[in-house]
Amino acid sequence: MIRHIVNTTGTTYWFQFAGPSIDYRASADVNNGWIYSYGQAWWDANAKGGTGIGGRPHLMSFSTTDGTMQFFKSMKPIAWNVKVSGTNIAISNAIIEATSSTQSFPFNTDGFDVSGSGISITDSVIYNGDDSIAVGDGSHDILFKGNTIGYQTHGMSIGSLGSDPTDIVNVSNVVFTDNTVIDGLYAARFKSWIGGQGLAKNITWSDIRVYNVTFPILVQQNYFNQGTTSSSTPRPNNSSVQMEDFLWSGFTGTINTFQAGDGSCVTDVRTLYYMRILS
């Protein structure tokens, strides 16, 4: 029934909040206030070699101005957790638990997909199988600080940008600082599509602690989703989203030699990545 609704109407959210000055506050008690989505059954039902069942609902849309979100807690989301949009939004003390108890992978379990300005996410714990935060087009003055992320996380990401080659993207003034990444695939990640256009400016990852992470820093300007296209698919130009004033500093910790192959957000192998920890 849910898949039918999603496939008929487009992206569907279990919860939608929209309007000025929304304050979402769950219980401060870690044992209470959880949203249970029972995503494990959806992950287990994914076909072998697939990247997630089509028509999965998103958990929440949170669109506001001068709003807050405190103590959001999500247990085994089906896929995407919270889409955040608007201005002047403070999110703190969130917990997202999207770890699989079987061999099935929790595809597309993004923590926060952000598009807006003046948005902060602090003092939160996000264990998932995709980006802990994905900063999208039109985002400015974003702060991600004091968080712990892990499991099979795809890290703290800018993008993906430029999926529509006719759009001119614009992202600026994004700071990821004082965060810890445990057992992740990526930590700091920039991804833009082949043929994308626009500018990402003044982006900083600083004081990042990584433990058993495969790619602490990954920069990718030729992104494509192998599930829907390929690197040989003609694009209208050979442009890339431009990068200006990027800084990576204070990276410490350990890396691993894991051969990435979970298949989620799969991309072309022509990628620039850094395996040396910076200090």
PDB file of C-alpha atoms in Angstrom:
ATOM      1  CA  MET A   1       0.000   0.000   0.000  1.00  0.00           C
ATOM      2  CA  ILE A   2       2.771   2.437   0.981  1.00  0.00           C
ATOM      3  CA  ARG A   3       4.759   1.699  -2.180  1.00  0.00           C
ATOM      4  CA  HIS A   4       1.615   2.283  -4.257  1.00  0.00           C
ATOM      5  CA  ILE A   5       1.070   5.688  -2.642  1.00  0.00           C
ATOM      6  CA  VAL A   6       4.694   6.706  -3.163  1.00  0.00           C
ATOM      7  CA  ASN A   7       4.814   5.533  -6.761  1.00  0.00           C
ATOM      8  CA  THR A   8       1.558   7.354  -7.493  1.00  0.00           C
ATOM      9  CA  THR A   9       2.264  10.665  -5.801  1.00  0.00           C
ATOM     10  CA  GLY A  10       6.054  10.954  -5.898  1.00  0.00           C
ATOM     11  CA  THR A  11       8.177  11.347  -2.793  1.00  0.00           C
ATOM     12  CA  THR A  12       6.078  10.733   0.304  1.00  0.00           C
ATOM     13  CA  TYR A  13       7.050  11.598   3.876  1.00  0.00           C
ATOM     14  CA  TRP A  14       5.666   9.961   6.992  1.00  0.00           C
ATOM     15  CA  PHE A  15       5.820  13.338   8.729  1.00  0.00           C
ATOM     16  CA  GLN A  16       5.757  16.815   7.201  1.00  0.00           C
ATOM     17  CA  PHE A  17       6.319  20.000   9.168  1.00  0.00           C
ATOM     18  CA  ALA A  18       6.112  23.363   7.388  1.00  0.00           C
ATOM     19  CA  GLY A  19       5.646  26.907   8.631  1.00  0.00           C
ATOM     20  CA  PRO A  20       7.432  29.605  10.620  1.00  0.00           C
ATOM     21  CA  SER A  21       9.044  29.104  14.035  1.00  0.00           C
ATOM     22  CA  ILE A  22       8.504  25.360  14.386  1.00  0.00           C
ATOM     23  CA  ASP A  23      10.057  23.856  17.519  1.00  0.00           C
ATOM     24  CA  TYR A  24      10.264  20.052  17.423  1.00  0.00           C
ATOM     25  CA  ARG A  25      11.236  18.621  20.802  1.00  0.00           C
ATOM     26  CA  ALA A  26      11.238  14.957  21.713  1.00  0.00           C
ATOM     27  CA  SER A  27      12.106  13.477  25.094  1.00  0.00           C
ATOM     28  CA  ALA A  28      15.567  14.184  26.485  1.00  0.00           C
ATOM     29  CA  ASP A  29      15.502  10.628  27.899  1.00  0.00           C
ATOM     30  CA  VAL A  30      17.418   8.397  25.484  1.00  0.00           C
ATOM     31  CA  ASN A  31      14.955   5.561  26.203  1.00  0.00           C
ATOM     32  CA  ASN A  32      11.911   7.511  25.077  1.00  0.00           C
ATOM     33  CA  GLY A  33      10.740   9.526  22.102  1.00  0.00           C
ATOM     34  CA  TRP A  34      11.958   7.220  19.340  1.00  0.00           C
ATOM     35  CA  ILE A  35      10.381   6.937  15.893  1.00  0.00           C
ATOM     36  CA  TYR A  36      10.376   3.244  14.899  1.00  0.00           C
ATOM     37  CA  SER A  37      10.191   2.724  11.130  1.00  0.00           C
ATOM     38  CA  TYR A  38      10.980  -1.030  11.049  1.00  0.00           C
ATOM     39  CA  GLY A  39      13.371  -0.529   8.178  1.00  0.00           C
ATOM     40  CA  GLN A  40      15.130  -3.865   8.675  1.00  0.00           C
ATOM     41  CA  ALA A  41      12.334  -5.673   6.808  1.00  0.00           C
ATOM     42  CA  TRP A  42      12.748  -3.274   3.863  1.00  0.00           C
ATOM     43  CA  TRP A  43      16.535  -3.753   3.833  1.00  0.00           C
ATOM     44  CA  ASP A  44      16.154  -7.535   3.949  1.00  0.00           C
ATOM     45  CA  ALA A  45      13.646  -7.444   1.076  1.00  0.00           C
ATOM     46  CA  ASN A  46      16.082  -5.685  -1.244  1.00  0.00           C
ATOM     47  CA  ALA A  47      16.942  -7.833  -4.262  1.00  0.00           C
ATOM     48  CA  LYS A  48      20.451  -9.234  -4.479  1.00  0.00           C
ATOM     49  CA  GLY A  49      22.616  -6.677  -6.239  1.00  0.00           C
ATOM     50  CA  GLY A  50      19.968  -3.983  -5.818  1.00  0.00           C
ATOM     51  CA  THR A  51      20.370  -0.622  -4.145  1.00  0.00           C
ATOM     52  CA  GLY A  52      17.090  -0.452  -2.287  1.00  0.00           C
ATOM     53  CA  ILE A  53      13.444  -1.113  -3.059  1.00  0.00           C
ATOM     54  CA  GLY A  54      11.784   1.474  -5.277  1.00  0.00           C
ATOM     55  CA  GLY A  55       9.012   3.570  -3.808  1.00  0.00           C
ATOM     56  CA  ARG A  56      10.400   3.794  -0.285  1.00  0.00           C
ATOM     57  CA  PRO A  57       8.875   6.577   1.811  1.00  0.00           C
ATOM     58  CA  HIS A  58      11.053   9.252   3.392  1.00  0.00           C
ATOM     59  CA  LEU A  59      10.714   9.735   7.117  1.00  0.00           C
ATOM     60  CA  MET A  60      10.396  13.488   7.644  1.00  0.00           C
ATOM     61  CA  SER A  61      10.336  16.876   5.938  1.00  0.00           C
ATOM     62  CA  PHE A  62      11.156  19.816   8.220  1.00  0.00           C
ATOM     63  CA  SER A  63      10.775  23.221   6.572  1.00  0.00           C
ATOM     64  CA  THR A  64      10.758  26.333   8.722  1.00  0.00           C
ATOM     65  CA  THR A  65      12.225  29.727   9.523  1.00  0.00           C
ATOM     66  CA  ASP A  66      13.613  30.467  12.982  1.00  0.00           C
ATOM     67  CA  GLY A  67      12.955  26.926  14.139  1.00  0.00           C
ATOM     68  CA  THR A  68      14.562  24.251  16.285  1.00  0.00           C
ATOM     69  CA  MET A  69      14.723  20.472  16.491  1.00  0.00           C
ATOM     70  CA  GLN A  70      15.867  18.808  19.705  1.00  0.00           C
ATOM     71  CA  PHE A  71      16.273  15.163  20.663  1.00  0.00           C
ATOM     72  CA  PHE A  72      15.010  13.755  17.347  1.00  0.00           C
ATOM     73  CA  LYS A  73      15.470   9.979  17.541  1.00  0.00           C
ATOM     74  CA  SER A  74      15.062   7.561  14.624  1.00  0.00           C
ATOM     75  CA  MET A  75      15.361   3.775  14.897  1.00  0.00           C
ATOM     76  CA  LYS A  76      15.924   1.731  11.713  1.00  0.00           C
ATOM     77  CA  PRO A  77      14.521   4.187   9.174  1.00  0.00           C
ATOM     78  CA  ILE A  78      13.391   2.700   5.876  1.00  0.00           C
ATOM     79  CA  ALA A  79      15.625   5.125   3.997  1.00  0.00           C
ATOM     80  CA  TRP A  80      16.092   8.917   4.131  1.00  0.00           C
ATOM     81  CA  ASN A  81      15.596  10.473   7.577  1.00  0.00           C
ATOM     82  CA  VAL A  82      15.103  14.250   7.601  1.00  0.00           C
ATOM     83  CA  LYS A  83      14.991  16.725   4.730  1.00  0.00           C
ATOM     84  CA  VAL A  84      15.753  20.129   6.273  1.00  0.00           C
ATOM     85  CA  SER A  85      14.976  23.356   4.430  1.00  0.00           C
ATOM     86  CA  GLY A  86      14.535  26.980   5.405  1.00  0.00           C
ATOM     87  CA  THR A  87      16.522  29.562   7.344  1.00  0.00           C
ATOM     88  CA  ASN A  88      17.854  29.894  10.870  1.00  0.00           C
ATOM     89  CA  ILE A  89      17.283  26.323  12.058  1.00  0.00           C
ATOM     90  CA  ALA A  90      19.126  24.794  15.022  1.00  0.00           C
ATOM     91  CA  ILE A  91      19.167  20.987  15.335  1.00  0.00           C
ATOM     92  CA  SER A  92      20.788  19.377  18.374  1.00  0.00           C
ATOM     93  CA  ASN A  93      21.074  16.108  20.306  1.00  0.00           C
ATOM     94  CA  ALA A  94      19.622  13.943  17.531  1.00  0.00           C
ATOM     95  CA  ILE A  95      20.178  10.186  17.398  1.00  0.00           C
ATOM     96  CA  ILE A  96      19.811   8.143  14.214  1.00  0.00           C
ATOM     97  CA  GLU A  97      20.277   4.384  14.458  1.00  0.00           C
ATOM     98  CA  ALA A  98      20.274   2.737  11.031  1.00  0.00           C
ATOM     99  CA  THR A  99      22.503  -0.290  11.572  1.00  0.00           C
ATOM    100  CA  SER A 100      21.529  -3.637  10.100  1.00  0.00           C
ATOM    101  CA  SER A 101      21.256  -6.777  12.223  1.00  0.00           C
ATOM    102  CA  THR A 102      21.654  -8.996   9.127  1.00  0.00           C
ATOM    103  CA  GLN A 103      23.870  -8.964   6.034  1.00  0.00           C
ATOM    104  CA  SER A 104      21.406  -6.626   4.311  1.00  0.00           C
ATOM    105  CA  PHE A 105      22.602  -3.078   3.731  1.00  0.00           C
ATOM    106  CA  PRO A 106      20.618   0.023   4.846  1.00  0.00           C
ATOM    107  CA  PHE A 107      20.719   1.860   1.535  1.00  0.00           C
ATOM    108  CA  ASN A 108      20.027   5.614   1.333  1.00  0.00           C
ATOM    109  CA  THR A 109      19.600   6.080   5.060  1.00  0.00           C
ATOM    110  CA  ASP A 110      20.810   9.701   4.905  1.00  0.00           C
ATOM    111  CA  GLY A 111      20.777  11.485   8.236  1.00  0.00           C
ATOM    112  CA  PHE A 112      20.023  15.088   7.271  1.00  0.00           C
ATOM    113  CA  ASP A 113      19.638  16.377   3.706  1.00  0.00           C
ATOM    114  CA  VAL A 114      20.068  20.136   4.005  1.00  0.00           C
ATOM    115  CA  SER A 115      19.051  22.995   1.719  1.00  0.00           C
ATOM    116  CA  GLY A 116      18.803  26.469   3.200  1.00  0.00           C
ATOM    117  CA  SER A 117      20.780  29.028   5.175  1.00  0.00           C
ATOM    118  CA  GLY A 118      21.764  29.487   8.773  1.00  0.00           C
ATOM    119  CA  ILE A 119      21.307  25.800   9.627  1.00  0.00           C
ATOM    120  CA  SER A 120      23.278  24.076  12.403  1.00  0.00           C
ATOM    121  CA  ILE A 121      23.420  20.428  13.476  1.00  0.00           C
ATOM    122  CA  THR A 122      25.282  19.843  16.736  1.00  0.00           C
ATOM    123  CA  ASP A 123      25.939  17.256  19.445  1.00  0.00           C
ATOM    124  CA  SER A 124      24.250  14.416  17.578  1.00  0.00           C
ATOM    125  CA  VAL A 125      24.931  10.727  16.881  1.00  0.00           C
ATOM    126  CA  ILE A 126      24.269   9.317  13.410  1.00  0.00           C
ATOM    127  CA  TYR A 127      24.986   5.661  12.556  1.00  0.00           C
ATOM    128  CA  ASN A 128      23.783   4.863   9.050  1.00  0.00           C
ATOM    129  CA  GLY A 129      24.562   3.612   5.555  1.00  0.00           C
ATOM    130  CA  ASP A 130      24.774   6.900   3.652  1.00  0.00           C
ATOM    131  CA  ASP A 131      25.621  10.574   4.218  1.00  0.00           C
ATOM    132  CA  SER A 132      25.280  11.703   7.811  1.00  0.00           C
ATOM    133  CA  ILE A 133      24.692  15.146   6.345  1.00  0.00           C
ATOM    134  CA  ALA A 134      24.340  16.029   2.659  1.00  0.00           C
ATOM    135  CA  VAL A 135      24.513  19.752   1.941  1.00  0.00           C
ATOM    136  CA  GLY A 136      22.626  20.534  -1.251  1.00  0.00           C
ATOM    137  CA  ASP A 137      22.276  23.361  -3.738  1.00  0.00           C
ATOM    138  CA  GLY A 138      21.249  26.734  -2.332  1.00  0.00           C
ATOM    139  CA  SER A 139      22.838  26.100   1.053  1.00  0.00           C
ATOM    140  CA  HIS A 140      24.768  28.860   2.839  1.00  0.00           C
ATOM    141  CA  ASP A 141      26.114  29.312   6.361  1.00  0.00           C
ATOM    142  CA  ILE A 142      25.831  25.684   7.470  1.00  0.00           C
ATOM    143  CA  LEU A 143      27.459  24.321  10.649  1.00  0.00           C
ATOM    144  CA  PHE A 144      27.940  20.636  11.549  1.00  0.00           C
ATOM    145  CA  LYS A 145      29.748  20.464  14.899  1.00  0.00           C
ATOM    146  CA  GLY A 146      30.384  18.128  17.808  1.00  0.00           C
ATOM    147  CA  ASN A 147      28.771  15.093  16.213  1.00  0.00           C
ATOM    148  CA  THR A 148      29.673  11.398  16.169  1.00  0.00           C
ATOM    149  CA  ILE A 149      28.925   9.467  12.982  1.00  0.00           C
ATOM    150  CA  GLY A 150      29.624   5.875  12.072  1.00  0.00           C
ATOM    151  CA  TYR A 151      28.686   2.356  11.009  1.00  0.00           C
ATOM    152  CA  GLN A 152      28.855   2.454   7.153  1.00  0.00           C
ATOM    153  CA  THR A 153      28.512   6.230   6.989  1.00  0.00           C
ATOM    154  CA  HIS A 154      29.315   8.123   3.811  1.00  0.00           C
ATOM    155  CA  GLY A 155      30.388  10.999   5.973  1.00  0.00           C
ATOM    156  CA  MET A 156      29.947  14.742   5.891  1.00  0.00           C
ATOM    157  CA  SER A 157      29.114  15.553   2.292  1.00  0.00           C
ATOM    158  CA  ILE A 158      28.729  18.490  -0.009  1.00  0.00           C
ATOM    159  CA  GLY A 159      26.406  17.313  -2.745  1.00  0.00           C
ATOM    160  CA  SER A 160      25.768  15.694  -4.835  1.00  0.00           C
ATOM    161  CA  LEU A 161      25.704  18.896  -6.911  1.00  0.00           C
ATOM    162  CA  GLY A 162      24.916  19.430 -10.559  1.00  0.00           C
ATOM    163  CA  SER A 163      22.701  16.453 -11.333  1.00  0.00           C
ATOM    164  CA  ASP A 164      20.756  18.750 -13.686  1.00  0.00           C
ATOM    165  CA  PRO A 165      23.375  20.140 -16.100  1.00  0.00           C
ATOM    166  CA  THR A 166      21.150  23.129 -16.921  1.00  0.00           C
ATOM    167  CA  ASP A 167      21.158  24.393 -13.316  1.00  0.00           C
ATOM    168  CA  ILE A 168      23.804  26.711 -11.878  1.00  0.00           C
ATOM    169  CA  VAL A 169      24.413  25.534  -8.323  1.00  0.00           C
ATOM    170  CA  ASN A 170      25.550  27.744  -5.469  1.00  0.00           C
ATOM    171  CA  VAL A 171      26.823  26.579  -2.058  1.00  0.00           C
ATOM    172  CA  SER A 172      28.928  28.642   0.346  1.00  0.00           C
ATOM    173  CA  ASN A 173      30.197  29.008   3.905  1.00  0.00           C
ATOM    174  CA  VAL A 174      29.893  25.447   5.192  1.00  0.00           C
ATOM    175  CA  VAL A 175      31.832  24.317   8.279  1.00  0.00           C
ATOM    176  CA  PHE A 176      32.233  20.740   9.527  1.00  0.00           C
ATOM    177  CA  THR A 177      34.263  20.882  12.736  1.00  0.00           C
ATOM    178  CA  ASP A 178      35.044  18.870  15.886  1.00  0.00           C
ATOM    179  CA  ASN A 179      33.389  15.680  14.618  1.00  0.00           C
ATOM    180  CA  THR A 180      34.245  11.995  15.099  1.00  0.00           C
ATOM    181  CA  VAL A 181      33.864   9.350  12.366  1.00  0.00           C
ATOM    182  CA  ILE A 182      33.941   5.644  13.347  1.00  0.00           C
ATOM    183  CA  ASP A 183      34.112   2.662  10.932  1.00  0.00           C
ATOM    184  CA  GLY A 184      32.923   4.784   8.014  1.00  0.00           C
ATOM    185  CA  LEU A 185      33.495   4.500   4.307  1.00  0.00           C
ATOM    186  CA  TYR A 186      34.059   8.261   3.974  1.00  0.00           C
ATOM    187  CA  ALA A 187      34.564  11.153   6.390  1.00  0.00           C
ATOM    188  CA  ALA A 188      34.868  14.387   4.382  1.00  0.00           C
ATOM    189  CA  ARG A 189      33.320  14.148   0.931  1.00  0.00           C
ATOM    190  CA  PHE A 190      32.625  16.444  -2.017  1.00  0.00           C
ATOM    191  CA  LYS A 191      30.644  15.068  -4.952  1.00  0.00           C
ATOM    192  CA  SER A 192      29.482  16.812  -8.108  1.00  0.00           C
ATOM    193  CA  TRP A 193      28.092  15.347 -11.301  1.00  0.00           C
ATOM    194  CA  ILE A 194      29.766  15.090 -14.667  1.00  0.00           C
ATOM    195  CA  GLY A 195      28.633  18.169 -16.592  1.00  0.00           C
ATOM    196  CA  GLY A 196      27.487  20.040 -13.497  1.00  0.00           C
ATOM    197  CA  GLN A 197      27.799  23.829 -13.338  1.00  0.00           C
ATOM    198  CA  GLY A 198      28.111  26.377 -10.557  1.00  0.00           C
ATOM    199  CA  LEU A 199      30.271  27.139  -7.536  1.00  0.00           C
ATOM    200  CA  ALA A 200      30.939  25.674  -4.095  1.00  0.00           C
ATOM    201  CA  LYS A 201      32.925  28.199  -2.040  1.00  0.00           C
ATOM    202  CA  ASN A 202      34.425  28.504   1.428  1.00  0.00           C
ATOM    203  CA  ILE A 203      33.998  24.923   2.632  1.00  0.00           C
ATOM    204  CA  THR A 204      35.905  23.696   5.713  1.00  0.00           C
ATOM    205  CA  TRP A 205      36.420  20.344   7.404  1.00  0.00           C
ATOM    206  CA  SER A 206      38.518  20.836  10.555  1.00  0.00           C
ATOM    207  CA  ASP A 207      39.438  18.887  13.682  1.00  0.00           C
ATOM    208  CA  ILE A 208      38.047  15.616  12.360  1.00  0.00           C
ATOM    209  CA  ARG A 209      38.846  12.396  14.241  1.00  0.00           C
ATOM    210  CA  VAL A 210      38.627   9.241  12.128  1.00  0.00           C
ATOM    211  CA  TYR A 211      38.822   5.680  13.408  1.00  0.00           C
ATOM    212  CA  ASN A 212      38.965   2.770  10.955  1.00  0.00           C
ATOM    213  CA  VAL A 213      37.749   4.895   8.029  1.00  0.00           C
ATOM    214  CA  THR A 214      38.427   3.891   4.420  1.00  0.00           C
ATOM    215  CA  PHE A 215      38.582   7.286   2.692  1.00  0.00           C
ATOM    216  CA  PRO A 216      39.011  10.137   5.184  1.00  0.00           C
ATOM    217  CA  ILE A 217      38.944  12.712   2.381  1.00  0.00           C
ATOM    218  CA  LEU A 218      37.314  12.201  -1.006  1.00  0.00           C
ATOM    219  CA  VAL A 219      36.846  14.765  -3.778  1.00  0.00           C
ATOM    220  CA  GLN A 220      34.758  13.650  -6.731  1.00  0.00           C
ATOM    221  CA  GLN A 221      33.873  15.902  -9.664  1.00  0.00           C
ATOM    222  CA  ASN A 222      32.711  13.157 -12.004  1.00  0.00           C
ATOM    223  CA  TYR A 223      29.922  11.621  -9.962  1.00  0.00           C
ATOM    224  CA  PHE A 224      27.199   9.529 -11.580  1.00  0.00           C
ATOM    225  CA  ASN A 225      24.737   6.987 -10.270  1.00  0.00           C
ATOM    226  CA  GLN A 226      25.374   3.640 -11.939  1.00  0.00           C
ATOM    227  CA  GLY A 227      21.850   2.583 -11.069  1.00  0.00           C
ATOM    228  CA  THR A 228      20.379   5.089 -13.538  1.00  0.00           C
ATOM    229  CA  THR A 229      23.139   6.147 -15.911  1.00  0.00           C
ATOM    230  CA  SER A 230      26.783   5.554 -16.730  1.00  0.00           C
ATOM    231  CA  SER A 231      29.972   7.501 -17.235  1.00  0.00           C
ATOM    232  CA  SER A 232      29.594   7.011 -21.012  1.00  0.00           C
ATOM    233  CA  THR A 233      26.156   8.650 -21.111  1.00  0.00           C
ATOM    234  CA  PRO A 234      26.523  11.857 -23.156  1.00  0.00           C
ATOM    235  CA  ARG A 235      26.340  15.058 -21.141  1.00  0.00           C
ATOM    236  CA  PRO A 236      25.734  18.497 -22.680  1.00  0.00           C
ATOM    237  CA  ASN A 237      29.172  19.748 -21.640  1.00  0.00           C
ATOM    238  CA  ASN A 238      32.365  18.740 -19.893  1.00  0.00           C
ATOM    239  CA  SER A 239      32.066  21.293 -17.139  1.00  0.00           C
ATOM    240  CA  SER A 240      32.369  20.649 -13.409  1.00  0.00           C
ATOM    241  CA  VAL A 241      31.027  22.451 -10.382  1.00  0.00           C
ATOM    242  CA  GLN A 242      33.884  24.759  -9.431  1.00  0.00           C
ATOM    243  CA  MET A 243      35.560  24.479  -6.016  1.00  0.00           C
ATOM    244  CA  GLU A 244      36.962  27.593  -4.337  1.00  0.00           C
ATOM    245  CA  ASP A 245      38.509  28.101  -0.878  1.00  0.00           C
ATOM    246  CA  PHE A 246      38.280  24.529   0.390  1.00  0.00           C
ATOM    247  CA  LEU A 247      40.138  23.626   3.595  1.00  0.00           C
ATOM    248  CA  TRP A 248      40.853  20.285   5.256  1.00  0.00           C
ATOM    249  CA  SER A 249      42.790  20.589   8.528  1.00  0.00           C
ATOM    250  CA  GLY A 250      43.385  18.766  11.784  1.00  0.00           C
ATOM    251  CA  PHE A 251      42.533  15.253  10.604  1.00  0.00           C
ATOM    252  CA  THR A 252      43.774  12.551  13.014  1.00  0.00           C
ATOM    253  CA  GLY A 253      43.159   8.842  13.504  1.00  0.00           C
ATOM    254  CA  THR A 254      43.367   5.586  11.569  1.00  0.00           C
ATOM    255  CA  ILE A 255      42.356   4.255   8.170  1.00  0.00           C
ATOM    256  CA  ASN A 256      41.627   0.760   6.889  1.00  0.00           C
ATOM    257  CA  THR A 257      42.128  -1.195   3.687  1.00  0.00           C
ATOM    258  CA  PHE A 258      38.480  -2.134   3.196  1.00  0.00           C
ATOM    259  CA  GLN A 259      37.573  -2.551  -0.482  1.00  0.00           C
ATOM    260  CA  ALA A 260      34.378  -0.560  -0.814  1.00  0.00           C
ATOM    261  CA  GLY A 261      31.617  -2.569  -2.422  1.00  0.00           C
ATOM    262  CA  ASP A 262      28.312  -1.996  -0.672  1.00  0.00           C
ATOM    263  CA  GLY A 263      26.950  -0.581  -3.952  1.00  0.00           C
ATOM    264  CA  SER A 264      25.176   2.454  -2.548  1.00  0.00           C
ATOM    265  CA  CYS A 265      25.768   5.762  -4.298  1.00  0.00           C
ATOM    266  CA  VAL A 266      28.080   3.839  -6.586  1.00  0.00           C
ATOM    267  CA  THR A 267      30.211   5.995  -8.815  1.00  0.00           C
ATOM    268  CA  ASP A 268      32.872   5.947 -11.436  1.00  0.00           C
ATOM    269  CA  VAL A 269      36.310   4.798 -10.296  1.00  0.00           C
ATOM    270  CA  ARG A 270      38.004   7.922 -11.660  1.00  0.00           C
ATOM    271  CA  THR A 271      38.042   9.604  -8.291  1.00  0.00           C
ATOM    272  CA  LEU A 272      40.561  11.720  -6.432  1.00  0.00           C
ATOM    273  CA  TYR A 273      40.926  10.561  -2.857  1.00  0.00           C
ATOM    274  CA  TYR A 274      43.390  10.965  -0.035  1.00  0.00           C
ATOM    275  CA  MET A 275      44.483   8.043   2.104  1.00  0.00           C
ATOM    276  CA  ARG A 276      46.977   9.957   4.236  1.00  0.00           C
ATOM    277  CA  ILE A 277      45.732  11.429   7.484  1.00  0.00           C
ATOM    278  CA  LEU A 278      46.510  15.140   7.716  1.00  0.00           C
ATOM    279  CA  SER A 279      47.630  16.717  10.941  1.00  0.00           C
TER     280      SER A 279
END
